[in-house]
Short mmCIF file of C-alpha atoms in Angstrom, two decimals:
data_model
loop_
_atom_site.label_atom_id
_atom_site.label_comp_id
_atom_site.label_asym_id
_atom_site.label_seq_id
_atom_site.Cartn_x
_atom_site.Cartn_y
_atom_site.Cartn_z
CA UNK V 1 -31.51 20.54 6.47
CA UNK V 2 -28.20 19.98 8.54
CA UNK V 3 -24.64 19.56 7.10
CA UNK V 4 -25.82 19.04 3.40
CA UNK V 5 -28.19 16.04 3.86
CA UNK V 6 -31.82 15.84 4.44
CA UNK V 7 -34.71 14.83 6.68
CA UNK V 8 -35.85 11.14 7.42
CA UNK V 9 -38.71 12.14 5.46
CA UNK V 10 -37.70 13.77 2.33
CA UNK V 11 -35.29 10.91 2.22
CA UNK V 12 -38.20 8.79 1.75
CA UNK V 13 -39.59 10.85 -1.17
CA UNK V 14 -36.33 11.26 -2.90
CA UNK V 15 -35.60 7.66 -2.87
CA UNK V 16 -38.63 6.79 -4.38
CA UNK V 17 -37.80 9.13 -7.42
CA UNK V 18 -35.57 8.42 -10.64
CA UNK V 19 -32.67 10.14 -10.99
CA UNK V 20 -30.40 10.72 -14.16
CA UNK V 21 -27.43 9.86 -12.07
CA UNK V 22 -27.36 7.89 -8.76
CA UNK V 23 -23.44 8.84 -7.02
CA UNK V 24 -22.35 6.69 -4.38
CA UNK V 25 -20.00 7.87 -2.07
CA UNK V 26 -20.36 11.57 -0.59
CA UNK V 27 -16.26 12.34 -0.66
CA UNK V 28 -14.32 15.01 -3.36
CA UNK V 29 -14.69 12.69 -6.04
CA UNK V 30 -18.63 12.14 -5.61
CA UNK V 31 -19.36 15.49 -4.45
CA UNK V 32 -17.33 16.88 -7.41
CA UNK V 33 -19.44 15.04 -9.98
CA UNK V 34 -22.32 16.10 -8.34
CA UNK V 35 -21.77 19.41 -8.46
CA UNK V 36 -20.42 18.70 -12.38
CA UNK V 37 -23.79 16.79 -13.11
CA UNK V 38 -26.10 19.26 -11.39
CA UNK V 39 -24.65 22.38 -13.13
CA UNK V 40 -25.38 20.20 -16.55
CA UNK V 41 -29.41 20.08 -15.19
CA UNK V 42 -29.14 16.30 -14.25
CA UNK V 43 -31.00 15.13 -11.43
CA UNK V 44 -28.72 13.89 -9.08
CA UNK V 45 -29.11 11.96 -5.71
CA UNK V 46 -25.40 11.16 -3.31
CA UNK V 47 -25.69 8.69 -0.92
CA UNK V 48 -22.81 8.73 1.54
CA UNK V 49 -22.28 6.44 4.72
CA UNK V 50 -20.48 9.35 6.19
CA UNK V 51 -16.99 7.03 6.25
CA UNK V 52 -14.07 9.20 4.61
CA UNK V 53 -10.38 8.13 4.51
CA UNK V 54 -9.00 11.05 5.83
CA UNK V 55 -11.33 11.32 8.53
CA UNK V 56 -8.45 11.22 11.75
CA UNK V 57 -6.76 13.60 9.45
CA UNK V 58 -6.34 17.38 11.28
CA UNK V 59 -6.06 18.88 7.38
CA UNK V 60 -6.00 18.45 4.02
CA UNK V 61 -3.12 19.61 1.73
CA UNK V 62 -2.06 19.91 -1.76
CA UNK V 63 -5.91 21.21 -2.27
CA UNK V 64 -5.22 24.21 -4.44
CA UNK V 65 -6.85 27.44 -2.07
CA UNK V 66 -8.16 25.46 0.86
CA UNK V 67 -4.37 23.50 1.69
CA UNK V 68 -4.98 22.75 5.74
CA UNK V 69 -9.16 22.75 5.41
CA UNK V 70 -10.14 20.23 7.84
CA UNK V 71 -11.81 17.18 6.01
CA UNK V 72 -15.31 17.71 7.38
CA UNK V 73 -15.03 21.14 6.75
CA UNK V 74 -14.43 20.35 3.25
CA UNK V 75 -17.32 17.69 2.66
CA UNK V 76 -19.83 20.69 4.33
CA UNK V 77 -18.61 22.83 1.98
CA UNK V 78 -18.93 20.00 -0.72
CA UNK V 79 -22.25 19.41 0.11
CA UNK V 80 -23.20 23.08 -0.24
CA UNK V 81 -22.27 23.34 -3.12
CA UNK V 82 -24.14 19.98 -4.96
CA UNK V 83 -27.05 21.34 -2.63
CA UNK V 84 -26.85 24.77 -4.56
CA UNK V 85 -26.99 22.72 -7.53
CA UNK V 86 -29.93 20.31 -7.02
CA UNK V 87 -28.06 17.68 -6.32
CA UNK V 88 -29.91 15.29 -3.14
CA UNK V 89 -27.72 14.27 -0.54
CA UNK V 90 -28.84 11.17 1.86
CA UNK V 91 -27.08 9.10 4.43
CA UNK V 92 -26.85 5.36 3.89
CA UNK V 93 -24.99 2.21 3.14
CA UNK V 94 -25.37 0.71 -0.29
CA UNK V 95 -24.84 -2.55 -0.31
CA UNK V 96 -25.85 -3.70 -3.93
CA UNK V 97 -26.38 -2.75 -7.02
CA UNK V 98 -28.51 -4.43 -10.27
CA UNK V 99 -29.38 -3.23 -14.18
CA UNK V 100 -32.30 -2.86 -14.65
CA UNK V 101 -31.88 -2.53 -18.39
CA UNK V 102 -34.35 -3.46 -20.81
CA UNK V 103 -37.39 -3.50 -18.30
CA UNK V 104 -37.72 0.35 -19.01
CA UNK V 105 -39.39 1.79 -22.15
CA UNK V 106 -36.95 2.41 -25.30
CA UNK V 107 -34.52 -0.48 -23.32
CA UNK V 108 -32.49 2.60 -22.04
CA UNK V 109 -29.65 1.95 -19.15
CA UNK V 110 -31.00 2.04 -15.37
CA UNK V 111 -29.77 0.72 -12.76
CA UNK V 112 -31.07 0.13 -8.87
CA UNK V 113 -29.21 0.43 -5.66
CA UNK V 114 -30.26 -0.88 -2.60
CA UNK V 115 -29.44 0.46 0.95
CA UNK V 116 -29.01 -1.27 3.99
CA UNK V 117 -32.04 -0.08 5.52
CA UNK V 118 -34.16 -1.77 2.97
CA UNK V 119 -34.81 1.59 0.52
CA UNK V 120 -33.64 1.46 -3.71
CA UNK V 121 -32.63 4.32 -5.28
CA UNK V 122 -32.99 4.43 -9.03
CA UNK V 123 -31.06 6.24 -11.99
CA UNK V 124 -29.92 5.94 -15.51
CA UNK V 125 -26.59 6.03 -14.74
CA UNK V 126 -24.42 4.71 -11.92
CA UNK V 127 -21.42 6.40 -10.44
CA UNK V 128 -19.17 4.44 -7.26
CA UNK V 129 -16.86 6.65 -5.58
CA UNK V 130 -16.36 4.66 -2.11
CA UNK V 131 -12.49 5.14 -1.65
CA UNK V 132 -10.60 2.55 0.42
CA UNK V 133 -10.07 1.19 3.19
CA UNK V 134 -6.19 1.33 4.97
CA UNK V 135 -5.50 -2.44 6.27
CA UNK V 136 -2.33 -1.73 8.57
CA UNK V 137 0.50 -3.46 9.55
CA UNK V 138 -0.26 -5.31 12.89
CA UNK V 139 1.82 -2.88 15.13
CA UNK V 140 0.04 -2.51 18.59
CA UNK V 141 -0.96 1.38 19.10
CA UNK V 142 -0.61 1.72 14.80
CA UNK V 143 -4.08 2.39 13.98
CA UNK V 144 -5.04 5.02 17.14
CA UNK V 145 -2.01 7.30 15.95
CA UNK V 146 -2.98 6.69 11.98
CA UNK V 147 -3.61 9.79 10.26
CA UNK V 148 -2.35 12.25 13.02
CA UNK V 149 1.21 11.40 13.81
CA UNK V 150 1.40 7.48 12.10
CA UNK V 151 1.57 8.96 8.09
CA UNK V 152 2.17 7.20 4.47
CA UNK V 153 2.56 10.05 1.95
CA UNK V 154 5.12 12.92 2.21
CA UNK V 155 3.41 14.97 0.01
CA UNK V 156 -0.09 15.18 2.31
CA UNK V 157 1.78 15.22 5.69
CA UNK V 158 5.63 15.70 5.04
CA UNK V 159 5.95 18.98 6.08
CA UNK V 160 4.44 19.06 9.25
CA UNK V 161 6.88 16.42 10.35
CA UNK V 162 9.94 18.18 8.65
CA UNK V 163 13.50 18.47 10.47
CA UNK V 164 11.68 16.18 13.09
CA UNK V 165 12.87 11.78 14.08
CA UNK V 166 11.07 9.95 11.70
CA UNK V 167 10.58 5.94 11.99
CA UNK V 168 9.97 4.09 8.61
CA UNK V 169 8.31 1.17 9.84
CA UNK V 170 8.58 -1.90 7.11
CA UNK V 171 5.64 -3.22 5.72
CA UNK V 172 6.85 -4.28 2.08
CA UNK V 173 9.20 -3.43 -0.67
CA UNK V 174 7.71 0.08 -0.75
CA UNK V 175 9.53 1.11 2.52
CA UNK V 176 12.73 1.44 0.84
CA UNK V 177 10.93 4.34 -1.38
CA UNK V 178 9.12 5.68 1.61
CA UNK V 179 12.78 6.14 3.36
CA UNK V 180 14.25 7.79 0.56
CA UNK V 181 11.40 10.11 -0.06
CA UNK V 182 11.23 11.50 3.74
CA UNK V 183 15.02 11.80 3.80
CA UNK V 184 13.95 15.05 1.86
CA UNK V 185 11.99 16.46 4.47
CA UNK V 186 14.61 15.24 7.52
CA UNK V 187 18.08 14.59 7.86
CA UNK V 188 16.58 11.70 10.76
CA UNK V 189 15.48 8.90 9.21
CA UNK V 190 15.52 5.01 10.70
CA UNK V 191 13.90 2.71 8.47
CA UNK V 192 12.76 -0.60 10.66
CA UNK V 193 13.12 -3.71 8.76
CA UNK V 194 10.38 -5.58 10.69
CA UNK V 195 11.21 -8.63 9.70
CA UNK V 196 10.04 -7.92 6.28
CA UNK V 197 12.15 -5.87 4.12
CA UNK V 198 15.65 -6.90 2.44
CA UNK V 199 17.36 -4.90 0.92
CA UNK V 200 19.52 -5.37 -1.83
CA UNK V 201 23.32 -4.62 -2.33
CA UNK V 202 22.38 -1.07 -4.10
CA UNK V 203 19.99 -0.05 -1.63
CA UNK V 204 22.16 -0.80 1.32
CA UNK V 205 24.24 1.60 -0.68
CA UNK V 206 21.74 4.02 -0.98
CA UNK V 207 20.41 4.00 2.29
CA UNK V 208 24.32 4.30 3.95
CA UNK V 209 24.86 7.05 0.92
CA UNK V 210 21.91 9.05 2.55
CA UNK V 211 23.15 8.53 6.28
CA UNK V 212 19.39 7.09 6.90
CA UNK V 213 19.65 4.29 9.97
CA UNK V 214 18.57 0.88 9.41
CA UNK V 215 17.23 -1.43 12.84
CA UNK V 216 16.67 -5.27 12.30
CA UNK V 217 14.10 -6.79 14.24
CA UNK V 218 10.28 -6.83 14.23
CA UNK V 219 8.30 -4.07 15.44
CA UNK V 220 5.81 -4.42 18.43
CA UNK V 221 4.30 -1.21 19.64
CA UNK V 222 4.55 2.34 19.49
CA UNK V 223 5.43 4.31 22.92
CA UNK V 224 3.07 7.65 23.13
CA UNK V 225 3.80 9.30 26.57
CA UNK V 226 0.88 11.79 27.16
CA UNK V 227 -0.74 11.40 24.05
CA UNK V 228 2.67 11.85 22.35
CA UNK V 229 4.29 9.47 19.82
CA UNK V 230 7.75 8.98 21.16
CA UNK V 231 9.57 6.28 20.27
CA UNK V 232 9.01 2.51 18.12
CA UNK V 233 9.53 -0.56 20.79
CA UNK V 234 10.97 -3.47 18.84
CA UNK V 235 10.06 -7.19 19.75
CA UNK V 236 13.43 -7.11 21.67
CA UNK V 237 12.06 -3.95 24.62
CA UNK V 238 14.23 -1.96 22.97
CA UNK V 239 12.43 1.62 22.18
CA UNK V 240 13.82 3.73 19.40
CA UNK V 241 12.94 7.12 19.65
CA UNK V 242 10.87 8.75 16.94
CA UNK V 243 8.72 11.88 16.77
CA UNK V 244 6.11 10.41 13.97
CA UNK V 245 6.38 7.05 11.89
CA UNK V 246 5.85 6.33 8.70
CA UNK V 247 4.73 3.06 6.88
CA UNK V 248 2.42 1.13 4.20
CA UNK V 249 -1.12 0.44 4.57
CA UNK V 250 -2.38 -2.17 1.99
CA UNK V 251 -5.24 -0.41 0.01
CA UNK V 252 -8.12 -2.24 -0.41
CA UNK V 253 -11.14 -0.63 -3.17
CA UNK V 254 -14.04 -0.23 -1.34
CA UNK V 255 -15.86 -2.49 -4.26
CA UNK V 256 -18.68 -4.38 -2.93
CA UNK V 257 -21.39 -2.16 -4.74
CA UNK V 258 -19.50 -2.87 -8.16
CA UNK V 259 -18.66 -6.30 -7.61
CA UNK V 260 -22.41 -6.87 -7.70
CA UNK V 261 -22.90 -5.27 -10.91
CA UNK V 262 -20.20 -7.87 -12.08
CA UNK V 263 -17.34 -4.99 -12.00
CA UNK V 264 -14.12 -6.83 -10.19
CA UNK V 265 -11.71 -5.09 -7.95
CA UNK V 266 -7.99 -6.40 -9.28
CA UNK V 267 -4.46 -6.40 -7.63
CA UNK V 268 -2.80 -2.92 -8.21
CA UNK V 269 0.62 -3.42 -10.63
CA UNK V 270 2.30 -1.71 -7.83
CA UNK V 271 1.42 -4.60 -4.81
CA UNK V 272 0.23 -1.96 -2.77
CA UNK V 273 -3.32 -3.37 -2.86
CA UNK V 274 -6.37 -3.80 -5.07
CA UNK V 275 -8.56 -0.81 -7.19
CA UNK V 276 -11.03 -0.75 -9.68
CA UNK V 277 -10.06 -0.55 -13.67
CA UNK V 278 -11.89 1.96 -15.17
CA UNK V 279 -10.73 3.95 -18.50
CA UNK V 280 -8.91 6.89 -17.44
CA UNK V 281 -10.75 9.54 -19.68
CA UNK V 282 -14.15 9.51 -17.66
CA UNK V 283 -13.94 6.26 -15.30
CA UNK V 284 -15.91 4.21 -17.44
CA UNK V 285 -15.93 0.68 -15.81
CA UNK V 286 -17.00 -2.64 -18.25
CA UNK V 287 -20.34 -2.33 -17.39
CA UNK V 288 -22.09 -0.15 -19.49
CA UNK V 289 -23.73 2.82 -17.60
CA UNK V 290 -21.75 1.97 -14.25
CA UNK V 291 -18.46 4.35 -13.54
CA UNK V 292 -16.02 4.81 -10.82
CA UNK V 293 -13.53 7.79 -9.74
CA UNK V 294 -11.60 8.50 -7.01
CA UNK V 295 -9.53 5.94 -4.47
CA UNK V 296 -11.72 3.19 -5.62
CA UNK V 297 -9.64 3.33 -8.80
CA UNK V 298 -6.97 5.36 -8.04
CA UNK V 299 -5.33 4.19 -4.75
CA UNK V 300 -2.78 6.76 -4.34
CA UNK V 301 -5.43 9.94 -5.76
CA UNK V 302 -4.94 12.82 -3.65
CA UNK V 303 -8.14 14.45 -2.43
CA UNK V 304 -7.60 17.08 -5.34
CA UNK V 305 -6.88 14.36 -7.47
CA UNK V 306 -10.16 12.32 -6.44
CA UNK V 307 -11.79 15.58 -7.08
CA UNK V 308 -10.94 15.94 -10.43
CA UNK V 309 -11.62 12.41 -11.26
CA UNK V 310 -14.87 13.32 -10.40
CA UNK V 311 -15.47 16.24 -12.85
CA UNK V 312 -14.19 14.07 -15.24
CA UNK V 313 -16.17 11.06 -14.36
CA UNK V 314 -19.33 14.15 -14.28
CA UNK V 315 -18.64 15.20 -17.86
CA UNK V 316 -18.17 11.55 -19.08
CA UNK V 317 -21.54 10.62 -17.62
CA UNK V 318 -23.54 13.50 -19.32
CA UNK V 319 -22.41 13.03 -22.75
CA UNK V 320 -23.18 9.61 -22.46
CA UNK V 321 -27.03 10.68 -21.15
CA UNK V 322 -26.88 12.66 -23.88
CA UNK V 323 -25.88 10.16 -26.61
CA UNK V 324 -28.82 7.84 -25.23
CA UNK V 325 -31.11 11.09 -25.33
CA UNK V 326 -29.89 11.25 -29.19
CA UNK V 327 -31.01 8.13 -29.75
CA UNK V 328 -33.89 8.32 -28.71
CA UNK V 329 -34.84 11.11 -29.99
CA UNK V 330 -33.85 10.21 -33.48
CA UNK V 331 -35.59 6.67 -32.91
CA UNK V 332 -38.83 8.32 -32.31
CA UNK V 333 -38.61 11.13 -35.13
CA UNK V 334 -38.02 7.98 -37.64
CA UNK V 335 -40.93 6.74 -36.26
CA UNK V 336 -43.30 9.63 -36.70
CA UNK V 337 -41.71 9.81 -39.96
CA UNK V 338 -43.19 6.01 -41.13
CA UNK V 339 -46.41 6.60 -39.54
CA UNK V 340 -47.57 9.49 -41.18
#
């Protein structure tokens, strides 16, 4: 076994099995139901296409006793931990989902997944925790620096940037927010317009109030001398310095496997991008049997956040198995009862 998955070959077993709970997505919210699930006896199988969020990331923070962990550190210790638990880890794509309800004896909820390479895995109960995807502004040299010196939240990467020039580059009406929120961690803010935010009479107020500069002009590159972000080049040539840069990535729910189960992915209230609805005590989607946790729901979920999400989703999941267990049970001791 390497890094918390399995061989070629016991993939091939496993995924012929049923499981009580199929969890797609192999990140803190998936791994954390796992783990949730497995210590509750379910048979559990993860299947993860090995695609986190935070992968160009160097840490993680705000993760209560492992703040800095690197995120593949984290996952390895993630997957220990289901592993220790029972749960089956496998790498793979899923692609689709269908119910499979009422084709199994006492019409109990199952559901089938299939992979990319062809194989189905099978389970009562369905559990999507594929994150998002950042679509970022188009800014030549944006996406290389993403995640290491190009940030979005304060609270994951804010202090590793403090006291240092910070560009807020525009990409909607959430920059304004963004530029007030860094101004916390540095007294050298410059919040590029970009040719797409205008602000209002109060919030030119705001922004002169907090002595944070404003450039007009659309942004075309970053400048990194030596593998060093050092300034924002506007449309114009001219180059602004900066030491990191801040701006909005629209979030888009990673939804395709729920789509197909007939679960939609909807426009966030905020206009930041689109999630998943789920009810908030458990991530039950509208499909019955199917849930969600994690970015796929929550866009702006922390990883400790997504992790809890998944307990939660975990606990929700066995007390509905054991509703339908109930039933059953009952079902078939009213039956003995008539026959005899």
């Amino acid at each position: 076994m390497r890094g918390g998955t399995v061989s070629q070959e016991s993939v091939n077993n496993r995924m012929g099995a049923e499981y009580d709970v199929v969890v797609v997505g192999g990140g803190a919210a998936g791994l954390s139901a796992a783990v949730t699930l497995g210590r509750a006896l379910r048979s559990v199988l993860v299947i993860d296409a090995g695609e986190p969020r935070n992968a160009p990331a160097a840490g993680v923070h705000g993760f209560l006793s492992r703040d800095g962990i690197n995120p593949k550190e984290l996952l390895a210790l993630g997957r220990a931990e289901a592993n220790q638990y029972g749960a089956a880890i496998v790498e793979g794509v899923a692609v689709t989902a269908r119910s499979t309800t009422g084709l199994t004896e006492g019409s109990v909820l199952a559901f089938e997944v299939d992979l990319a390479d062809g194989q189905t895995a099978r389970a009562r109960r369905l559990l999507v925790t594929t994150g998002l995807v950042d679509l970022l502004p188009d800014v030549q040299g944006l996406g290389e620096r993403w995640g290491k010196d190009v940030l979005h939240c304060p609270y994951c990467h804010g202090w590793e940037v403090r006291r240092k020039q910070i560009g807020i580059i525009g990409s909607g009406p959430m920059a304004l927010h963004q530029a007030m929120l860094f101004r916390q961690w540095s007294s050298d803010i410059t919040l590029f317009l970009n040719d797409v935010v205008e602000p209002t009479d109060e919030q030119w107020e705001q922004l002169a109030a907090r002595s944070i500069t404003v450039v007009d002009g659309r942004v075309q590159a970053l400048e990194v001398t030596h593998d060093v972000l050092t300034g924002v080049v506007l449309a114009s040539g001219t180059v602004i310095p900066v030491e990191a840069v801040v701006t909005g990535s629209r979030m888009e729910a990673r939804s395709g496997v729920l789509e197909s189960l007939g679960v939609p992915s909807v426009e966030h209230p905020m206009g930041v991008g689109s999630h998943v609805e789920v009810n908030p005590m458990g991530g039950a989607t509208s499909v019955p049997g199917v849930y969600a946790a994690g970015n796929v729901t929550d866009l702006m979920g922390q990883v400790m956040a997504s992790a809890a999400a998944g307990v939660m989703a975990g606990a929700a999941i066995n007390a509905d198995l054991i509703a339908e267990e109930t039933r059953l049970a009952v079902e078939a001791a009213r039956s003995s009862t008539v026959s005899r």
